Coordinates of C-alpha atoms and ligand atoms in Angstrom, one line a residue:
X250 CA 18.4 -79.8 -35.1
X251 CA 16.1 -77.5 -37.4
X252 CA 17.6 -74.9 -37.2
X253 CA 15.2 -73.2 -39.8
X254 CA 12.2 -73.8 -37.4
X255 CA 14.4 -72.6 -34.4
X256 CA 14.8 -69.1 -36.4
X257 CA 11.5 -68.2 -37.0
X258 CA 10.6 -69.1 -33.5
X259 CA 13.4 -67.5 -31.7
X260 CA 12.7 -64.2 -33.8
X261 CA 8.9 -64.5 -33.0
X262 CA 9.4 -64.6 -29.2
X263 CA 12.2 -61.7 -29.6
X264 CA 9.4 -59.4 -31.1
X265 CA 6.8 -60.3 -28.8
X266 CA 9.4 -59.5 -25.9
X267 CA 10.7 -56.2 -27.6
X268 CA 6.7 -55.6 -27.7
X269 CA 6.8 -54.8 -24.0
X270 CA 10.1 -53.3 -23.8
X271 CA 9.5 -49.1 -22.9
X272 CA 13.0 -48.5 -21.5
X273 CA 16.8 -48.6 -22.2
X274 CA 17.6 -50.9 -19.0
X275 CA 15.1 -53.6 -20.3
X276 CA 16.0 -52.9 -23.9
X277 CA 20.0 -53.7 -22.3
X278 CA 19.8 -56.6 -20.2
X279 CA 17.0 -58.2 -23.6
X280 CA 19.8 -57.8 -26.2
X281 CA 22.7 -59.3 -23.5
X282 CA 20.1 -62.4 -23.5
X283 CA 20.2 -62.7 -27.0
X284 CA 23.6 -61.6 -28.2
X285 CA 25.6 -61.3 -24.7
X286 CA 28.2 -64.0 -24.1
X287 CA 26.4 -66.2 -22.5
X288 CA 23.3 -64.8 -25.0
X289 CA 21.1 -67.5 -27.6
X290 CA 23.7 -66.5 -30.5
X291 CA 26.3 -68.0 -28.7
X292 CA 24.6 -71.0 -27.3
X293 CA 23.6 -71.7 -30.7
X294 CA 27.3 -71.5 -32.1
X295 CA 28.3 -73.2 -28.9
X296 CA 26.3 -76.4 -31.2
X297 CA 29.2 -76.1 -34.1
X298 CA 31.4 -78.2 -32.3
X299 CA 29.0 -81.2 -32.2
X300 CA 28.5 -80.9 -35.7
X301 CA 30.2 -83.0 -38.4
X302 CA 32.2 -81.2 -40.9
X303 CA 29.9 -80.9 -44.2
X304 CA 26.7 -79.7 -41.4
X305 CA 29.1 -77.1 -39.5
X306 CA 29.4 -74.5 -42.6
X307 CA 25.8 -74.3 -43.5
X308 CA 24.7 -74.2 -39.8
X309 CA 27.9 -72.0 -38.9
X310 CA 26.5 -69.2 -42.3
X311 CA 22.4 -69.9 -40.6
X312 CA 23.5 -68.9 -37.4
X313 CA 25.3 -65.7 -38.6
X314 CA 22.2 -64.7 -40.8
X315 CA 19.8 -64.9 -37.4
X316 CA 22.6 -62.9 -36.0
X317 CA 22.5 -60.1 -38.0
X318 CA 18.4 -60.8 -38.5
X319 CA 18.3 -59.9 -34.5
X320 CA 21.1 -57.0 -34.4
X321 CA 19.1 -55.3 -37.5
X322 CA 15.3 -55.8 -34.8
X323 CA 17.3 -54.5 -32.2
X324 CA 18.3 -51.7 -34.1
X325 CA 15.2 -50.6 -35.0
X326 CA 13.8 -50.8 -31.5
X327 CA 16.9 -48.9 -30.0
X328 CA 15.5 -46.2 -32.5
X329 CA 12.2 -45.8 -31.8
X330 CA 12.9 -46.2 -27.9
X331 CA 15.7 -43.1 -28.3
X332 CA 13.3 -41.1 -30.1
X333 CA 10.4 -42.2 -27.8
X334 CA 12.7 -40.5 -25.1
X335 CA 13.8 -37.7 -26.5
X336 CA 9.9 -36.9 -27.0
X337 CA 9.3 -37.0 -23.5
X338 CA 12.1 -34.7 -22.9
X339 CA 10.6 -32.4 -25.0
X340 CA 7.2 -33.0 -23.7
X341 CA 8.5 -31.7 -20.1
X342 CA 10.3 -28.7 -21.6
X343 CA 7.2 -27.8 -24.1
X344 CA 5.3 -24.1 -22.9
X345 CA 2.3 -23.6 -24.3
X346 CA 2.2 -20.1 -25.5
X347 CA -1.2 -19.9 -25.7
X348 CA -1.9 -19.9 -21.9
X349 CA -3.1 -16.2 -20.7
X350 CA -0.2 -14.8 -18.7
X351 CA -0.1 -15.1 -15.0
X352 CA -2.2 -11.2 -14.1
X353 CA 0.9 -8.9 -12.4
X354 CA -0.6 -6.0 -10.2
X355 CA 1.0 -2.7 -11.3
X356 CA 1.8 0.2 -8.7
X357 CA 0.5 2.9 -9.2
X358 CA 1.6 6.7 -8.3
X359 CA 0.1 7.7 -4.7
X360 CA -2.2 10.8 -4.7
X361 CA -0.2 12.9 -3.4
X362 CA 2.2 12.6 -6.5
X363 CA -1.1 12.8 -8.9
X364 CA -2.2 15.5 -6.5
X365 CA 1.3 17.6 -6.4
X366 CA 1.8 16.8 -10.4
X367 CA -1.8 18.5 -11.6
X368 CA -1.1 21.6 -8.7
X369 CA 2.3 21.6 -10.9
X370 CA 0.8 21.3 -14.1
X371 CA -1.5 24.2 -13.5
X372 CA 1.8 26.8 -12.3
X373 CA 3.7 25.6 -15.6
X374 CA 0.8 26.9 -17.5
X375 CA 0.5 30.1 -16.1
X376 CA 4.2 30.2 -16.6
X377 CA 5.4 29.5 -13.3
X378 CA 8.6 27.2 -13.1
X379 CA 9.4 24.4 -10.3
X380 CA 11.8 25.3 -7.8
X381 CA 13.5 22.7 -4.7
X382 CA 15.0 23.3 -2.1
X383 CA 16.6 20.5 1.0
X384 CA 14.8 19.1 4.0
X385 CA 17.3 19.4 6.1
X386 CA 17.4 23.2 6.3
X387 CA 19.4 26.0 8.0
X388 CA 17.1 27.7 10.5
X389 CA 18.0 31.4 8.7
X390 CA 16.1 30.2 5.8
X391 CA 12.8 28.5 7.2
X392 CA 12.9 31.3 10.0
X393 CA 15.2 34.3 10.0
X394 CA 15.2 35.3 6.3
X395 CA 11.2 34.7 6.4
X396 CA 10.9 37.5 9.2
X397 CA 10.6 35.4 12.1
X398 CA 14.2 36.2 14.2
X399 CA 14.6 33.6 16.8
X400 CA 13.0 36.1 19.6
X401 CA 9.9 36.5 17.5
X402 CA 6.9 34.9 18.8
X403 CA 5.6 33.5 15.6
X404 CA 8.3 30.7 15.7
X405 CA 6.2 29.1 17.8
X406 CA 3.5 28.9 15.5
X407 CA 5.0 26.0 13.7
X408 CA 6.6 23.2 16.0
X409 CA 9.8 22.7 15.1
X410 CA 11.8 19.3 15.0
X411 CA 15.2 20.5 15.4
X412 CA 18.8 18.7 14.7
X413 CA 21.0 20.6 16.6
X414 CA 21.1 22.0 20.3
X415 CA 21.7 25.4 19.2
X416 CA 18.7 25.3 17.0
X417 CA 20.7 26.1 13.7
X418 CA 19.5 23.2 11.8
X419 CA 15.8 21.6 11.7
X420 CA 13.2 20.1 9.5
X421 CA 11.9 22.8 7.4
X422 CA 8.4 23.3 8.7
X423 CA 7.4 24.6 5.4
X424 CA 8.7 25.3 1.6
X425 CA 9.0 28.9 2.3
X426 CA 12.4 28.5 2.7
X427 CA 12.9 28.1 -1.3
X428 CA 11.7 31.3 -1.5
X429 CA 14.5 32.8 0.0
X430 CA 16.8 30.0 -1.8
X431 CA 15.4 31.1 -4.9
X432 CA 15.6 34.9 -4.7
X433 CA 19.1 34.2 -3.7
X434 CA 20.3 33.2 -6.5
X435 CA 18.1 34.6 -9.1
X436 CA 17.2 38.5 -10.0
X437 CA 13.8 39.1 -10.0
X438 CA 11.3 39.4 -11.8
X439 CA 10.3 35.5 -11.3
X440 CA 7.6 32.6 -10.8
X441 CA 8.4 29.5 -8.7
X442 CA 6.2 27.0 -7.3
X443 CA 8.1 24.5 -4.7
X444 CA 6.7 21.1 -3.9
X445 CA 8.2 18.9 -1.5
X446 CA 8.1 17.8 2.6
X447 CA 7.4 19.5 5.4
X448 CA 8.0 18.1 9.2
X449 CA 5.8 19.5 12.3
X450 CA 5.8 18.2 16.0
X451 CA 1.3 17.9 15.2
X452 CA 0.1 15.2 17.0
X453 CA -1.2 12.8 14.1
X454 CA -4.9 13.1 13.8
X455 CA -7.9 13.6 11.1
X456 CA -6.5 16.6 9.4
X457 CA -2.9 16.8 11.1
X458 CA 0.3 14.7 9.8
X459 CA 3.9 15.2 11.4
X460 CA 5.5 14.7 8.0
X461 CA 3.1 16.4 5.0
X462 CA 3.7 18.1 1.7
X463 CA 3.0 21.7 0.4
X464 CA 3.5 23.7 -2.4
X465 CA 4.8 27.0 -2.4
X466 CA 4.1 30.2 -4.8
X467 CA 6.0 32.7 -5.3
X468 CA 5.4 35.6 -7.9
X469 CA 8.0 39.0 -7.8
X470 CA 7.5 41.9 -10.3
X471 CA 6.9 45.3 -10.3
X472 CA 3.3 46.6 -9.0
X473 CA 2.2 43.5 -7.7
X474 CA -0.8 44.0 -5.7
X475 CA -3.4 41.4 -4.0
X476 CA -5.7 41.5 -6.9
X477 CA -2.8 39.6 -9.2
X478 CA -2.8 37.2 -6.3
X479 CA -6.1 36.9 -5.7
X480 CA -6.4 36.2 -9.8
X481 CA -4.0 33.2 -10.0
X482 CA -5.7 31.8 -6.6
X483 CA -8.8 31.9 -8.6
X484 CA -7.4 30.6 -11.8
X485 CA -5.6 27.8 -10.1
X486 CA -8.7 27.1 -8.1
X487 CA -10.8 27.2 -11.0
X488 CA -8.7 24.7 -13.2
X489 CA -8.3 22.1 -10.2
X490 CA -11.7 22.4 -8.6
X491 CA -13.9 23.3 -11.5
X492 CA -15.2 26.8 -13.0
X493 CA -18.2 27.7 -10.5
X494 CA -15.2 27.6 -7.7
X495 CA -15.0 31.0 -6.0
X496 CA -11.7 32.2 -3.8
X497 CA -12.7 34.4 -0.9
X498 CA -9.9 36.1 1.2
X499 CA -9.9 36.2 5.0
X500 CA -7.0 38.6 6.7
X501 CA -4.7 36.6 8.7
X502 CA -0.9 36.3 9.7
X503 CA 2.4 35.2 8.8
X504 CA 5.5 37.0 9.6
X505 CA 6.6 37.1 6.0
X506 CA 3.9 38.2 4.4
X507 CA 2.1 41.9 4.8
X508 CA -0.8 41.5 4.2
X509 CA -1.8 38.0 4.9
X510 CA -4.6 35.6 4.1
X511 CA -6.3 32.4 4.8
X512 CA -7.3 31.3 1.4
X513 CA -10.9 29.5 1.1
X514 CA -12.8 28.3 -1.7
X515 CA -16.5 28.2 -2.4
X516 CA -17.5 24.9 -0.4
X517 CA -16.9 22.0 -3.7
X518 CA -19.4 19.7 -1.7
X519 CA -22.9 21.9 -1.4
X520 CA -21.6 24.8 -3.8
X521 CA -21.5 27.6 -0.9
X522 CA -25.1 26.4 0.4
X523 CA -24.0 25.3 3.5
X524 CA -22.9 21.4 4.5
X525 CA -21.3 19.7 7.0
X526 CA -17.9 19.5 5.5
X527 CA -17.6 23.3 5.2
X528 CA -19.3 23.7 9.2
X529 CA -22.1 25.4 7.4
X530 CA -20.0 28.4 6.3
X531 CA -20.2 27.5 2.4
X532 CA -16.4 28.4 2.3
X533 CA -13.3 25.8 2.7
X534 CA -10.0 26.9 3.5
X535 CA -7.1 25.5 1.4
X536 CA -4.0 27.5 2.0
X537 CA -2.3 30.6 3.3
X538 CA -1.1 33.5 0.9
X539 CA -0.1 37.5 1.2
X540 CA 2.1 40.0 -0.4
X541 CA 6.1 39.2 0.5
X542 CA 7.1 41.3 3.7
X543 CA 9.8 44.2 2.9
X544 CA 11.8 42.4 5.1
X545 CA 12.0 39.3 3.4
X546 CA 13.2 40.7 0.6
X547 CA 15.7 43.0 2.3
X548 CA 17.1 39.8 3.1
X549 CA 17.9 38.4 0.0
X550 CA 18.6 42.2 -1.1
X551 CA 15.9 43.0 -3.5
X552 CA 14.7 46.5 -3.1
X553 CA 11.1 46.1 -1.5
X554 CA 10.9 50.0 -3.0
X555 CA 11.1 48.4 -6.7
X556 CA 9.8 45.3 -6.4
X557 CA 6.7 43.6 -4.6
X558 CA 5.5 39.6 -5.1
X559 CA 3.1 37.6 -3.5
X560 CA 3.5 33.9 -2.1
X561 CA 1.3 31.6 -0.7
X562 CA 1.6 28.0 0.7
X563 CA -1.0 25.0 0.3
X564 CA -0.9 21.5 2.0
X565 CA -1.0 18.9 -1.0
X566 CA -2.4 15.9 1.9
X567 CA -5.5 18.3 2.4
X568 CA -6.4 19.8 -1.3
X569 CA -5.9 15.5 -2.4
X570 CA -8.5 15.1 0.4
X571 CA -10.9 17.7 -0.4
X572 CA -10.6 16.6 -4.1
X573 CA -11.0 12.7 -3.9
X574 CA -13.6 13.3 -0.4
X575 CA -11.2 11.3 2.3
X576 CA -12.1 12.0 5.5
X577 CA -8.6 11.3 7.0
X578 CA -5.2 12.1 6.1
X579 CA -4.0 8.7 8.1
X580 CA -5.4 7.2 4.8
X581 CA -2.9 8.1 2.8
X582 CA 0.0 6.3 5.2
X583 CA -1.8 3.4 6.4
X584 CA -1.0 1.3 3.4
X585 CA -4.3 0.0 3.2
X586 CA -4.3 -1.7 -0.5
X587 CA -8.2 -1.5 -1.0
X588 CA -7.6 2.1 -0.4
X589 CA -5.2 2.4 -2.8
X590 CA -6.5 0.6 -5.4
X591 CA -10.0 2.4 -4.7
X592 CA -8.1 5.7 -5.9
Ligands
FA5_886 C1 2.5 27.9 6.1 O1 3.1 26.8 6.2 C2 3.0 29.0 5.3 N1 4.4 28.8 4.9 C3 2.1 29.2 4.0 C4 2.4 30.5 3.4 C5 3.3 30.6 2.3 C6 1.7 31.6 3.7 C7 3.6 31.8 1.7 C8 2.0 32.8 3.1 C9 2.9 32.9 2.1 P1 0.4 27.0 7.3 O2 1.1 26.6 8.6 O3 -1.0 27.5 7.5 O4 1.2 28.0 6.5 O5 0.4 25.7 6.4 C10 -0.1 25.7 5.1 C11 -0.9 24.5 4.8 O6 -0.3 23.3 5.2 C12 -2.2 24.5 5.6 O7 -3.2 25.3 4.9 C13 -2.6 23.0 5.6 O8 -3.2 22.7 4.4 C14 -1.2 22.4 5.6 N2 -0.9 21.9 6.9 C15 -0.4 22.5 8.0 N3 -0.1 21.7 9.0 C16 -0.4 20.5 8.6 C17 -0.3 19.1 9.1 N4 0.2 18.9 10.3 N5 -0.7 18.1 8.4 C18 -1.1 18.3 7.1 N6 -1.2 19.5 6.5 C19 -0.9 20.5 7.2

């Protein structure tokens, strides 16, 4: 046997079969055919014992050489087949930083927030400070304290959602109950404004919500008179509306104010011409105001002798509408994203 020939050969055909080995199983079950028990190697040695004694050294010495020729080629494929797989794992794990971010929508604040935070802004800078008060009221404070006894016909002027048979606790229909909170605790002179929700039994239509928000005003000093009230209304109206924006007063009612307003502003749509938002009249209402009623203070003890105030109430649905021209207040709670987004 040549056992010279046999090498070259039998590490030619191991190469060409390594050629088109891509995995670890293959790669396996290969180098068990060559150097397994039952592998080449050992069939080869299996040939010693036919072998007389001066031959078996020399081919015993060849057969080791081969041996070690084939562990060092299977060495080298086991190599490059490990690092062939561990650049596949990488491939899978590899992010390509350069790829644009997947575009998240932001929220954004509702009007009415943007809406109540500039009718805030404008208070704080004619040093006015933000007063709260809770939803869940005490009827003395949205009604009683406010001049409105439970007998008084004016209750009925705002619907009331109450929580209690006896009619002791409600909604607060409006944020003139902070007022009273307020001059409760505090000494006057002072200047809140109180944003927050009101709740009426309204029937849900263009301009009517059950559940809406307001923003009270309240002003107490000495000598107040309706021309300081009538000056902030026209400041504020000015800064939210724009400067050619004039405030006209109309006498109305409320229980706890004497004497009381609607509040209208030269109409923002035709400038006081005449248009179909404003019915032709050239003015738009936008909230209630008047001097505070003796009584009202007599109830949180301030001397209505010493001091006088005004107050007034706006609804923050309607001024965002007459600002950003919706027709409906539904708008704002139907969730409509175009809507929204449109804002
Ligand atoms: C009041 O609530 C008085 N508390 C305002 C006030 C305060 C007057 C201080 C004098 C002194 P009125 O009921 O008119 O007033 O409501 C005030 C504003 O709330 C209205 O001008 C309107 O803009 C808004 N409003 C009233 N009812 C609704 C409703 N159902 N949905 C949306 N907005 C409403």
């Amino acid at each position: 046997m040549d056992l010279i020939t046999d090498k070259e050969k039998i590490i030619d055909d191991l190469k060409k079969e390594l050629e088109r080995i891509n995995d670890l199983q293959e790669f396996q079950n290969l180098k068990s055919q060559y150097l397994g028990k039952k592998g080449k190697i050992k069939s080869l040695m299996n040939n010693l014992k036919n072998l007389d004694e001066n031959s078996k050294k020399e081919y015993g010495q060849s057969v080791n050489e081969l041996k070690n020729e084939i562990g060092i080629i299977f060495n080298e494929k086991f190599t490059k087949l490990i690092e062939k797989e561990r650049e596949e794992k990488e491939k899978e794990k590899w992010i390509d930083v350069t790829i644009p971010g997947a575009h998240r929508k932001l929220g954004k604040e509702s009007l009415i927030t943007n809406t109540r935070k500039e009718i805030e802004k404008i208070f704080l800078g004619l040093g006015f400070s933000v007063a709260e008060g809770p939803e869940i009221e005490n009827s003395w404070y949205n009604f009683d304290a406010l001049n409105t006894p439970q007998w008084h016909p004016a209750r009925e002027m705002q619907d009331t959602f109450y929580l209690s048979t006896d009619k002791s606790k409600l909604l607060r229909t409006h944020t003139s109950p902070v007022q009273v909170r307020t001059m409760l605790k505090n000494s006057p002179p002072l200047a809140i404004i109180s944003p927050g929700r009101v709740y009426r039994k309204d029937e849900l239509d263009a301009t009517h919500s059950p559940v809406f928000h307001q923003v009270e005003g309240l002003y107490v000093d000495k000598n107040v008179s309706v021309s300081h009230l009538k000056m902030y209304l026209e400041v504020f109206a000015q800064k939210l509306f724009g400067n050619k924006v004039s405030v006209l007063l109309r006498p109305s009612y409320f229980p706890f104010t004497e004497p009381s307003f609607e509040v209208d502003i030269s109409c923002i749509f035709c400038g006081g011409k005449g248009c179909k938002v404003c019915k032709n009249s050239g003015w738009i209402e936008i909230l209630g105001a008047g001097l505070v009623h003796p009584n009202v203070f007599k109830s949180v003890d301030y001397d209505p002798e010493k001091w006088q105030g005004f107050a007034f109430g706006m609804g923050i649905e309607r001024i965002a509408m007459l600002k950003n021209n919706i027709p409906d207040i539904r708008e704002f709670y139907k969730n409509d994203i175009s809507f929204i987004e449109n804002l």
